Coordinates of C-alpha atoms and ligand atoms in Angstrom, one line a residue:
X1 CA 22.3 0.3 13.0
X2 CA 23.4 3.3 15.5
X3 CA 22.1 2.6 18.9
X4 CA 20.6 5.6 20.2
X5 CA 21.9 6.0 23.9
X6 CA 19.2 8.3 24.8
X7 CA 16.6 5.0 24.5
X8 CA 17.3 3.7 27.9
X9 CA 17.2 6.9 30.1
X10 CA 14.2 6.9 33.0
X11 CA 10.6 7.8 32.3
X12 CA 10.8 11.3 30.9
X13 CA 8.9 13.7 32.6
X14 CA 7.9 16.9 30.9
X15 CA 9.6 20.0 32.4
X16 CA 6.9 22.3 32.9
X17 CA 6.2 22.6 36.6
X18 CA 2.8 24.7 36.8
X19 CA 1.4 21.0 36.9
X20 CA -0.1 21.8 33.2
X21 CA -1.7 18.9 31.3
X22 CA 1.4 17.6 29.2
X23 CA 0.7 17.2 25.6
X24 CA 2.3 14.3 24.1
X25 CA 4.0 13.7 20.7
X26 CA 4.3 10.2 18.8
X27 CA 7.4 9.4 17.5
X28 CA 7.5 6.0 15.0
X29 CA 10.3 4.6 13.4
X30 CA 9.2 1.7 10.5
X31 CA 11.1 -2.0 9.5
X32 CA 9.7 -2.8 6.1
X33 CA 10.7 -6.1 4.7
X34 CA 9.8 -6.6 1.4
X35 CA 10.2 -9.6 -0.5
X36 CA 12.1 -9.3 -3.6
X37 CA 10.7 -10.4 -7.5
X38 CA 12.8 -12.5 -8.4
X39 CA 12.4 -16.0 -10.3
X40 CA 14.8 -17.8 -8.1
X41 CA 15.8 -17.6 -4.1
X42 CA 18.5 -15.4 -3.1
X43 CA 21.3 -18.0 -2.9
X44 CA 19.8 -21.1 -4.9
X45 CA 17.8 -22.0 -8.0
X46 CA 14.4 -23.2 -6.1
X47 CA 11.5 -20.7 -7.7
X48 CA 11.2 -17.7 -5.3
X49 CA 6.8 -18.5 -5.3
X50 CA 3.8 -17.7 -3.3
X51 CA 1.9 -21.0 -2.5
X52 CA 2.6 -24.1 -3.6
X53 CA 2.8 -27.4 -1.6
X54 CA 4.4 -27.4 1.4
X55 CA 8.4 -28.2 0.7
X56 CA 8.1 -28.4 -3.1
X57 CA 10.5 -25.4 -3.6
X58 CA 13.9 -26.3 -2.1
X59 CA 17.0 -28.0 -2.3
X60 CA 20.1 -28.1 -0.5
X61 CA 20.9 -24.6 0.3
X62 CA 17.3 -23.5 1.6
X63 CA 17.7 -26.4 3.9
X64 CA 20.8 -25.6 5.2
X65 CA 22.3 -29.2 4.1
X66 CA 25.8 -30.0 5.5
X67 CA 28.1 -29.1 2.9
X68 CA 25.8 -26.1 0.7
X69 CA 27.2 -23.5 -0.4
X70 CA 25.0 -20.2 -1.0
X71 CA 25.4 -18.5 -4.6
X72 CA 24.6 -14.7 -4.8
X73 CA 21.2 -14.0 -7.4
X74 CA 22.3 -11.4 -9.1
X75 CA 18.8 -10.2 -10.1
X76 CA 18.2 -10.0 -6.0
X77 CA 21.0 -7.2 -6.2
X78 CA 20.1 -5.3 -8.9
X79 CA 16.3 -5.0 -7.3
X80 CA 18.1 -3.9 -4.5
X81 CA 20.4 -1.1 -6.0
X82 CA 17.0 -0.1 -7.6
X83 CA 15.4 0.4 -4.0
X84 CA 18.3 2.0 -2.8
X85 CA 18.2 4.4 -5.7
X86 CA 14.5 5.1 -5.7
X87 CA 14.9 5.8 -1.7
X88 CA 18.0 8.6 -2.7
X89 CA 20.7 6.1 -0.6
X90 CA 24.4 6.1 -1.2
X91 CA 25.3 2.7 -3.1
X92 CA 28.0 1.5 -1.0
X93 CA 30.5 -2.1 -0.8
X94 CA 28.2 -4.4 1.8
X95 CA 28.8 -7.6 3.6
X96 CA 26.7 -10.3 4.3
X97 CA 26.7 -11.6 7.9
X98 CA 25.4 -14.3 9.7
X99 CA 23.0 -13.4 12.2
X100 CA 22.6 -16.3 14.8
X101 CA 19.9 -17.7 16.6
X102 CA 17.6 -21.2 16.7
X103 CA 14.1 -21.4 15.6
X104 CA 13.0 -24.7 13.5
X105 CA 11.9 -22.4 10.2
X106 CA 15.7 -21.5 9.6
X107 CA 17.6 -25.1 9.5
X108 CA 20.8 -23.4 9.3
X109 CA 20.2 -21.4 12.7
X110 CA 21.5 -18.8 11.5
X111 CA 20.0 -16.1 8.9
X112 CA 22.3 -14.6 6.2
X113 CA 21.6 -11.0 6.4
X114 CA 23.8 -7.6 6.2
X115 CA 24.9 -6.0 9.5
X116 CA 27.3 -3.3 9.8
X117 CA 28.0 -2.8 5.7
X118 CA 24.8 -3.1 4.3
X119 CA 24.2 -2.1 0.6
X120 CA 22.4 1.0 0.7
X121 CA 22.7 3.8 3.6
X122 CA 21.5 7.1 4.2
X123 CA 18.4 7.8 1.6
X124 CA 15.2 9.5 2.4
X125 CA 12.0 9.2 1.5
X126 CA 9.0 12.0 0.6
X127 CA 6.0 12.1 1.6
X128 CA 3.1 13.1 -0.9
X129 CA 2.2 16.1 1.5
X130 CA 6.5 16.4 1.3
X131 CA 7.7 16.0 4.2
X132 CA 10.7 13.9 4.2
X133 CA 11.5 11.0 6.0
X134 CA 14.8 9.7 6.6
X135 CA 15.7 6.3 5.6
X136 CA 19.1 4.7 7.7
X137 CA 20.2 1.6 5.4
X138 CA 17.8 -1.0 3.1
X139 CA 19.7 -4.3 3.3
X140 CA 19.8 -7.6 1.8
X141 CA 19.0 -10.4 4.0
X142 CA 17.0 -13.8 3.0
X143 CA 13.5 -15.0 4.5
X144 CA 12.8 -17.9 6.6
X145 CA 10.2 -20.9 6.3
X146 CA 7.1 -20.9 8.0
X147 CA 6.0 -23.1 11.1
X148 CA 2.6 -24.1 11.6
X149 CA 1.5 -24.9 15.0
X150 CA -1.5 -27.6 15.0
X151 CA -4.1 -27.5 17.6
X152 CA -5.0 -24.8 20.6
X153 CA -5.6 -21.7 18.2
X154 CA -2.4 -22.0 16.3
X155 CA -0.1 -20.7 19.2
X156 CA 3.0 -22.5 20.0
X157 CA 2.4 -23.4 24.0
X158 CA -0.8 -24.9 23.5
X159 CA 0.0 -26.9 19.8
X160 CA -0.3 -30.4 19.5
X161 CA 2.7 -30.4 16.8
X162 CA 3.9 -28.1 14.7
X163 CA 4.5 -28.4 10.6
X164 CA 7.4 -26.3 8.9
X165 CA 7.2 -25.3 5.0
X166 CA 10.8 -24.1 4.0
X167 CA 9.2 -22.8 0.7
X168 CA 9.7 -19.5 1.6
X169 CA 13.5 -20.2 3.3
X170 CA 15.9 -18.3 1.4
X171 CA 13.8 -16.1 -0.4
X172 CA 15.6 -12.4 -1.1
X173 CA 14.4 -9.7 1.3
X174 CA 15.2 -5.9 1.6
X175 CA 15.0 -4.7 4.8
X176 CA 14.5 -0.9 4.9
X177 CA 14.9 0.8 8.0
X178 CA 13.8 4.0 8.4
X179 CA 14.7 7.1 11.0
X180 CA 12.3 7.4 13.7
X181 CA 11.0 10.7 11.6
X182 CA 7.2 9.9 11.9
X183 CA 4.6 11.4 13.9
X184 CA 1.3 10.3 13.8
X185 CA -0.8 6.9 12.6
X186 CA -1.6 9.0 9.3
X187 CA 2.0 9.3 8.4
X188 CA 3.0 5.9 9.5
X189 CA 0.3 4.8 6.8
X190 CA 1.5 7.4 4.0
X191 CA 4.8 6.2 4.6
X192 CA 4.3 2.8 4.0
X193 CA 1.9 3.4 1.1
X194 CA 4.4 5.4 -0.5
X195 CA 7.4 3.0 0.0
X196 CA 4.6 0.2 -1.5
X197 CA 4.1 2.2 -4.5
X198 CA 8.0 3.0 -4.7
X199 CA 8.8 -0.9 -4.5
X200 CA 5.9 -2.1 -7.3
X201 CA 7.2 1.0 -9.5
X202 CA 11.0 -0.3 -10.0
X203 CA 9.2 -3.8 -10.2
X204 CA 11.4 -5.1 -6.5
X205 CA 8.0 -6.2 -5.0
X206 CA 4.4 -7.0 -5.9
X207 CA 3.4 -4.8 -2.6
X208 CA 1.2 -7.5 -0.9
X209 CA 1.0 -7.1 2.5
X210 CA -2.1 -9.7 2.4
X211 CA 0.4 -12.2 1.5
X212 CA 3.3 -11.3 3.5
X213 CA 5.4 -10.1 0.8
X214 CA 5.3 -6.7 2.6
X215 CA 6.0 -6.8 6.3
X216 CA 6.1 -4.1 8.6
X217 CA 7.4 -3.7 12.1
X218 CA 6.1 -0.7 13.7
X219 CA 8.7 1.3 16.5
X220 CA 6.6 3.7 18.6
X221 CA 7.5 5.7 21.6
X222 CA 5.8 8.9 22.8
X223 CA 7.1 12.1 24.6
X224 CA 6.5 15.5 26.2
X225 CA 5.9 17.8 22.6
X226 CA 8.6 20.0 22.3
X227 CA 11.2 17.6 23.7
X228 CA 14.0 16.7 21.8
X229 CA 14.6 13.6 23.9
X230 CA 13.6 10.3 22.6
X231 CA 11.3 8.2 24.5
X232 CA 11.6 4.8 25.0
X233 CA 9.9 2.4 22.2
X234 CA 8.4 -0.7 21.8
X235 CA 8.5 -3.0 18.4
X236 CA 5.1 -3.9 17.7
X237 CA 5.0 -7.0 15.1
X238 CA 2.4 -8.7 13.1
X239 CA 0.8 -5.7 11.5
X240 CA -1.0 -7.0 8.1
X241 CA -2.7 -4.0 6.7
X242 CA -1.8 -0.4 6.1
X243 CA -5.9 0.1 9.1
X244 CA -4.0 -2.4 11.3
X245 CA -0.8 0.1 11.6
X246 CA -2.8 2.7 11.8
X247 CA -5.0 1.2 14.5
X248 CA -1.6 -0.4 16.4
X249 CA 0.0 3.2 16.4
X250 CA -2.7 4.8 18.1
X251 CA -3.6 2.2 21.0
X252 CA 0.2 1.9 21.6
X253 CA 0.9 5.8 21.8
X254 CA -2.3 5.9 24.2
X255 CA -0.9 2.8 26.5
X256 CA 2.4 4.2 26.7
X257 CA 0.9 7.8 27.5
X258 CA -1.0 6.3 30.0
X259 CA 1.5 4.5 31.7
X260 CA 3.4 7.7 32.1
X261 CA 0.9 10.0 33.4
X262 CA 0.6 7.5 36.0
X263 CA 4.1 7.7 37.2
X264 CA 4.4 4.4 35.6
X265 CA 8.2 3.7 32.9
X266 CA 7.6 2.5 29.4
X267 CA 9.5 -1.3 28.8
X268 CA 11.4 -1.8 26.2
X269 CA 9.5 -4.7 24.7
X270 CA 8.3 -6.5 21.5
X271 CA 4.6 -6.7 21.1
X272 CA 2.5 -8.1 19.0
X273 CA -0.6 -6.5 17.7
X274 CA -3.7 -8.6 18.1
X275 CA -6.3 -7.9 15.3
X276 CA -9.0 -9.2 17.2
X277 CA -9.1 -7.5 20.3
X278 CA -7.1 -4.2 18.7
X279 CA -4.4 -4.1 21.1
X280 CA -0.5 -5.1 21.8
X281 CA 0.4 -7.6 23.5
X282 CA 3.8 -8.1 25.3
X283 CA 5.7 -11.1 23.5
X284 CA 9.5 -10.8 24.7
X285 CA 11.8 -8.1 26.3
X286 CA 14.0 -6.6 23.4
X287 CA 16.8 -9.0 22.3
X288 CA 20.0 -7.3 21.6
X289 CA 22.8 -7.1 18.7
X290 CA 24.7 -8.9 20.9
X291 CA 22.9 -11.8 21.2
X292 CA 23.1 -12.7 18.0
X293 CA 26.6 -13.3 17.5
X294 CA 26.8 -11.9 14.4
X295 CA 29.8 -12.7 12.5
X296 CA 30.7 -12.0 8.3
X297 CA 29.3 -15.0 6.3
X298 CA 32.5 -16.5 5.3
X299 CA 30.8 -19.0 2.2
X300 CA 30.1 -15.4 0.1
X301 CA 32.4 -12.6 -0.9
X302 CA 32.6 -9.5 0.2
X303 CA 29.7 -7.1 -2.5
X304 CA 31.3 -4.6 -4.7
X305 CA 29.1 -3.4 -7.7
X306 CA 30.8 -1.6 -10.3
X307 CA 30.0 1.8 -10.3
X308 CA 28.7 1.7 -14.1
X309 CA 26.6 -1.2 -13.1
X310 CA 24.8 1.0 -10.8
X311 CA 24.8 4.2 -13.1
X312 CA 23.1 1.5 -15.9
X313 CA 20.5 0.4 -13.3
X314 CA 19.6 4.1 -12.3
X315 CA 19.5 5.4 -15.6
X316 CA 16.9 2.4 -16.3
X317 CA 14.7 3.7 -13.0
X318 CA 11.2 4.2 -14.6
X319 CA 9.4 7.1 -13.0
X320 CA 8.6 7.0 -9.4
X321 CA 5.4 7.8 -8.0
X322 CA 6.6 11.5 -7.6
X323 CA 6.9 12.2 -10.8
X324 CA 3.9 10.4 -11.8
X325 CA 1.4 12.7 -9.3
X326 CA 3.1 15.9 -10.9
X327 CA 2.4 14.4 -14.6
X328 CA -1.1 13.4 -14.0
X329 CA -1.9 16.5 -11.9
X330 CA -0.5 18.4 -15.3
X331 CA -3.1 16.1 -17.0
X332 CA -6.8 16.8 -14.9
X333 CA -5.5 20.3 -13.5
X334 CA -9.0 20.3 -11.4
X335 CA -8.3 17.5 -9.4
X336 CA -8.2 16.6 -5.7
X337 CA -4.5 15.9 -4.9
X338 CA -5.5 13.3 -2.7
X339 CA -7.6 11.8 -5.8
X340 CA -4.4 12.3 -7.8
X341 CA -2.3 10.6 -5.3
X342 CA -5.0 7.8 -4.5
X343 CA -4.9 7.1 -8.3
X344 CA -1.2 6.6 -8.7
X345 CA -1.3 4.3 -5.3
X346 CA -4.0 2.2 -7.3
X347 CA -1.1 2.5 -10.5
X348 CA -3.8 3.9 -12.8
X349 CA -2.3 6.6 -14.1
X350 CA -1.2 5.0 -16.4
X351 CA -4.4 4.4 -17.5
X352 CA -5.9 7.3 -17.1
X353 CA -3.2 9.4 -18.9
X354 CA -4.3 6.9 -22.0
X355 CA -8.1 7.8 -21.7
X356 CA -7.4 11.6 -21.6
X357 CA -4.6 11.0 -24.4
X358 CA -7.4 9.0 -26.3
X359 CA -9.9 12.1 -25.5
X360 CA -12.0 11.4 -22.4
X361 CA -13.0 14.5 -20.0
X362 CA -10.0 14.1 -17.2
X363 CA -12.5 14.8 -14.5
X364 CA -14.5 11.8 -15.0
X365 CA -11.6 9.7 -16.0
X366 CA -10.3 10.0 -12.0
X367 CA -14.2 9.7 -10.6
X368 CA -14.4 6.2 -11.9
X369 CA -10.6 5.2 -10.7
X370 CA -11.3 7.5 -7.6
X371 CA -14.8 5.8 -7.0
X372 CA -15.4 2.7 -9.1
X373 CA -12.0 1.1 -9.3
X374 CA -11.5 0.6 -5.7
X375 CA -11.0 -3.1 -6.5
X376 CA -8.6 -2.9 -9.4
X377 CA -8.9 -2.3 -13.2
X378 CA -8.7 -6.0 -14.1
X379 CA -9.3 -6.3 -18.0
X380 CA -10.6 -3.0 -18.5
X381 CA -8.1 -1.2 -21.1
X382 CA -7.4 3.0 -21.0
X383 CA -9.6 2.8 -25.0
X384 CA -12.4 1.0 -23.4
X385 CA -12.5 4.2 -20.6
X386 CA -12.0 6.8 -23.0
X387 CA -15.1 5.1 -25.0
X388 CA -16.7 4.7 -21.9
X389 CA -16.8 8.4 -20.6
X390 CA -17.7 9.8 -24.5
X391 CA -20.8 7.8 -24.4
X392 CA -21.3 9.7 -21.1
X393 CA -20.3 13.0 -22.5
X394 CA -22.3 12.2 -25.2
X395 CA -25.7 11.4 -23.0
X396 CA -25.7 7.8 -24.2
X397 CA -25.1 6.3 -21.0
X398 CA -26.5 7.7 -17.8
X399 CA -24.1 7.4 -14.8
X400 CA -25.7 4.6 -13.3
X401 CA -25.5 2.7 -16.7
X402 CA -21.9 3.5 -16.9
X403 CA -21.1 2.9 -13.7
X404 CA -22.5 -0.9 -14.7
X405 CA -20.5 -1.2 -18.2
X406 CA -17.6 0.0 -16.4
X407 CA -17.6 -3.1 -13.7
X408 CA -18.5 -5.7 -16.7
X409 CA -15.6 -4.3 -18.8
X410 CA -13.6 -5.0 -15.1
X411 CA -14.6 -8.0 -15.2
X412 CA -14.5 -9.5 -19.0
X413 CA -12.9 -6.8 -20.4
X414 CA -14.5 -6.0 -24.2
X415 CA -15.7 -2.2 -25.9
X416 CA -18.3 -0.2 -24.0
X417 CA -20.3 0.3 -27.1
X418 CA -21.0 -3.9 -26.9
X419 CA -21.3 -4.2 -23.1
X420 CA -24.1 -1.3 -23.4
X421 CA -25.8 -3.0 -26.0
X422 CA -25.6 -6.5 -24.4
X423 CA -27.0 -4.8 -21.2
X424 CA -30.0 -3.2 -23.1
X425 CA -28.8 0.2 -22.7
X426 CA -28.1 1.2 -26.1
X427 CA -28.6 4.7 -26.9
X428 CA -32.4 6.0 -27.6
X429 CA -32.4 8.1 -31.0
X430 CA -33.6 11.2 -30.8
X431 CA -36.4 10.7 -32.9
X432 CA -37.8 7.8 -31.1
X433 CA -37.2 9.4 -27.6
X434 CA -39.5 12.6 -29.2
X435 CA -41.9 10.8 -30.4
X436 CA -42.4 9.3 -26.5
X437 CA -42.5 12.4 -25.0
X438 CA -45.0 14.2 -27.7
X439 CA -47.1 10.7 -26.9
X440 CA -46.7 10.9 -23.2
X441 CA -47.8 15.0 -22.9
X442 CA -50.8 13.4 -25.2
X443 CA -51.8 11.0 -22.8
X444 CA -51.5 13.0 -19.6
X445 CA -53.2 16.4 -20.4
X446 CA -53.9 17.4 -17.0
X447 CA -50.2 17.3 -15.8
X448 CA -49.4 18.8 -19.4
X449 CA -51.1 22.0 -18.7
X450 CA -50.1 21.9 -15.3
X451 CA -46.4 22.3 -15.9
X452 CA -47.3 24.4 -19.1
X453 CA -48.4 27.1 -16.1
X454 CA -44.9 26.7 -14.2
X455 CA -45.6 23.5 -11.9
X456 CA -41.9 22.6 -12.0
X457 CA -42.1 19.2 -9.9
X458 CA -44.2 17.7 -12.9
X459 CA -41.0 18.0 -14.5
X460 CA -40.0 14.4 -12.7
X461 CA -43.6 13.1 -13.2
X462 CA -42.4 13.6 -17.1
X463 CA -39.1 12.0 -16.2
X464 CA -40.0 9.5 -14.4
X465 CA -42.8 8.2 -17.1
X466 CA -40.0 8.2 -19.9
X467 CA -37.8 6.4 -17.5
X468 CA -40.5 3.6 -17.1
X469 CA -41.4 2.9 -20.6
X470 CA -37.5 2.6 -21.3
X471 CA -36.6 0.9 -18.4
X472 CA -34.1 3.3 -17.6
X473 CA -32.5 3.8 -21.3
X474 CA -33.5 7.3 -21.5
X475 CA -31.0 10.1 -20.4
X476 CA -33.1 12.6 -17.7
X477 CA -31.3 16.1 -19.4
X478 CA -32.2 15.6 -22.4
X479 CA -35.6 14.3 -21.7
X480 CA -36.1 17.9 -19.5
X481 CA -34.4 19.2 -22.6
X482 CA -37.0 17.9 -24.5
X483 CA -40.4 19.0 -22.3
X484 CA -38.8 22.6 -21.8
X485 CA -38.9 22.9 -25.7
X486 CA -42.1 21.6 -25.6
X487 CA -43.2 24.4 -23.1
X488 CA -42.3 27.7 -24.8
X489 CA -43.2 26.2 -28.3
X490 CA -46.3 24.0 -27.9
X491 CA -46.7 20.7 -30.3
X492 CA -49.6 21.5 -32.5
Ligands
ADP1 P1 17.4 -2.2 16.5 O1 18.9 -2.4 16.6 O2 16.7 -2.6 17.7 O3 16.8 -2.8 15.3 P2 17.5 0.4 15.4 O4 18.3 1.5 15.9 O5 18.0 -0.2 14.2 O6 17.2 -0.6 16.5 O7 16.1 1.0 15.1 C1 15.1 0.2 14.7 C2 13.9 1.0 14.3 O8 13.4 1.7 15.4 C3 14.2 2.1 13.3 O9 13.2 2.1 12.3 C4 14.1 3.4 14.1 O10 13.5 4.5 13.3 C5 13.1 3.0 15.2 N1 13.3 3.8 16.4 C6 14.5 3.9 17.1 N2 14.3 4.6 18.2 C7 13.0 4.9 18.3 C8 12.2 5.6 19.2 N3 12.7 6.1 20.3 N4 10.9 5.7 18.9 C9 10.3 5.2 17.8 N5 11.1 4.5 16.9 C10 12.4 4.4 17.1
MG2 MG1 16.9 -3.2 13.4

């Protein structure tokens, strides 16, 4: 944690001096805590779970009994060697500390964490547009319980009483701490959606910011463009979704600029960002390494992992979402990159390298992830798309149709070929869709001869009459397909 001693300096004020309107840059810096997938906590056998009853998973240790004694999950370190890996960091001997201060969710009152040695220093991550952004240390720490306050819209001043669940207490974190290398809302949401997909791809997290297993604190501070001064920062907390960081990063940058235009300093602060009213609020001036006493945990030993321990666990590394864009965009060459990149977010590449493998058009396979798998693949297998878009190919299924077989095979998984049918949209013959049309052209003479002598908006009259008598089953190209012949070559 290097303090940076230019934080502290007066409001900055730009050095041009014609009185020109100063342009202003944002600068963000980003605390990710992610909570580790492990079975167990990070110093005790209680199940490391979302949900449960309130204090059904603890014991001794994540209650901070007199007389526990933590024991180090090994599986906690290896997830976090795999981070530090993944995020290029230097591997290095760490020390847990304990960091000091009362609140009733952490009994012990004080948090094991890692302070001046953590495990992993110096990495970077990039950025799918490749930009890289520095990454200062991703450390080990555990979580605390969670308090409940009763009564008075669940803040603590107005509370009746207040419950605590210790569940969560001693459940592995990382804590990854990256260089104030941002500069805009955008990237502070790449960022974050990049280190998410990092996290779920060496399996260290499930991702979920809706359920707190991924936590971000947001640093922002603005300044004159072109200065190479940093500005001074507030933290904002309490950001739950990759639209609330965005929105928090822009109506901080704009408070802060507005406070200096007027002549007016930025305060160091901690704010918390208020989804209902979209803005920061001020919740308490900046505490300080110093006040937390921190001290070296003397109940664990100092962390050394053998070096082949670590060579094992980065050999294992599966692909990171890197390497996965450049292999599908190899795959469906005529793709968006942001489609590309929005499908290996969703981790469906996967599954759609298995449909083009298995045969399907590429192109279509990322329209449905792109547009129609927004909420997640659920049962649906990479055969059952593959089958899927070759009844499309084929003109079997019309996209609407698809687009309904696709969110039933979402839903209870199955073959295409069966959903179609169950949905009444098997495939016409082409006998039987012929033998409509040569009765329909029968039936409607006047509009026959009409587009017979080039009235090309009978065409959907045509259509549209198929459409009817098959409710929908018919495939419009082919049925054109079908009148066109009709045209040059008359039905005697
Ligand atoms: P602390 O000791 O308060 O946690 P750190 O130096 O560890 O401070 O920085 C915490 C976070 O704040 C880092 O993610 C860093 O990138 C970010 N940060 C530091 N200075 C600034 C700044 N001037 N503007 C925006 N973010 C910053
Ligand atoms: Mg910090």
């Amino acid at each position: 944690m290097t303090s940076n001693n230019t934080q502290n300096e007066p409001a900055m004020t730009s050095n041009n001096t014609q009185n020109e309107p100063v342009t202003w840059e944002t600068v963000i810096g980003l605390e990710v805590h992610a909570e580790l997938a492990t079975e167990t906590k990070l110093f005790s056998a209680s199940p490391n779970r979302f949900g449960g009853d309130p204090n059904t998973y603890i014991d001794p240790v994540s209650l901070g009994l007199p007389g526990s004694l933590p024991v180090l999950n090994e599986k906690a370190v290896e997830l976090a060697i795999r981070v530090g890996l993944a995020l290029n960091c230097r591997i290095q001997p760490s020390v847990f500390a304990r960091k000091n201060y009362f609140y009733p969710d952490m009994p012990k009152d004080f948090q094991i964490s890692q302070y001046d040695q953590p495990i992993n220093v110096d990495g970077w991550l990039e950025l799918p547009s490749g930009r890289r952004i520095g990454i200062e240390r991703a450390h080990l720490e555990e979580d605390t319980g969670k308090t409940t306050h009763v009564g008075g819209g669940g803040r603590i001043h107005e509370a009746g009483y207040s419950l605590v669940d210790y569940n969560r207490a001693g459940v592995p974190l990382i804590e990854i701490v990256g260089h104030p290398d941002l500069r805009s809302a955008e990237e502070a949401r790449q960022y974050v959606a990049e280190l998410r997909s990092i996290l779920v791809a060496v399996g260290a997290s499930d991702g979920k910011m809706e359920e707190g297993s991924l936590r971000v604190d947001c640093n922002v501070s603005v300044r004159p463009a072109g200065s190479n001064r940093m500005g001074t920062r507030c933290e904002i907390k309490n950001v739950n979704s990759l639209r609330s960081l965005g929105l928090a990063v822009d109506y901080e940058a704009r408070r802060q600029i507005d406070l200096l235009t007027s002549g007016r300093p930025v305060v160091q602060q901690t704010r918390h960002w208020n989804e209902d009213d979209g803005r920061t609020h001020a919740l308490r001036s900046k505490e300080e390494d110093y006040d937390y006493r921190y001290f070296p945990e003397p109940d664990l030993l100092p962390l050394d992992p053998d070096p082949r321990w670590v060579e094992r666990i980065r050999r294992e590394l599966p692909p990171l979402p890197r390497d996965r864009r450049i292999e599908l965009a190899r795959a469906v060459p005529a793709a968006d990159a942001g489609h590309i990149a929005l499908t290996v977010e969703r981790s469906m590449d996967g599954m759609a390298l298995g449909a083009i493998g298995g045969g399907a058009t590429p192109e279509r396979v990322i329209t449905h992830i792109v547009h129609n798998l927004a909420g997640g693949s659920g049962n649906l297998t990479s055969e059952a798309l593959a089958g899927l878009v070759a009844m499309e190919d084929a003109g079997e299924l019309t996209a609407t149709q698809a687009k309904k077989v696709l969110s039933v095979l979402v839903e209870q998984g199955g073959s295409p070929e069966e959903v179609a049918r169950s949905l009444g949209f098997e495939a016409m013959g082409d006998d039987e869709l012929e033998t409509l049309v040569d009765g329909l052209i029968a039936n409607h003479p006047d509009e026959w001869s009409r587009f017979r002598d080039g009235d090309t908006k009978l065409t959907g009259f045509f259509v549209g009459q198929v459409m009817k008598a098959t409710r929908g089953r018919a495939d419009g190209k082919t049925v054109t397909q079908l009148l066109n012949t009709r045209r040059r070559c008359p039905p005697s």
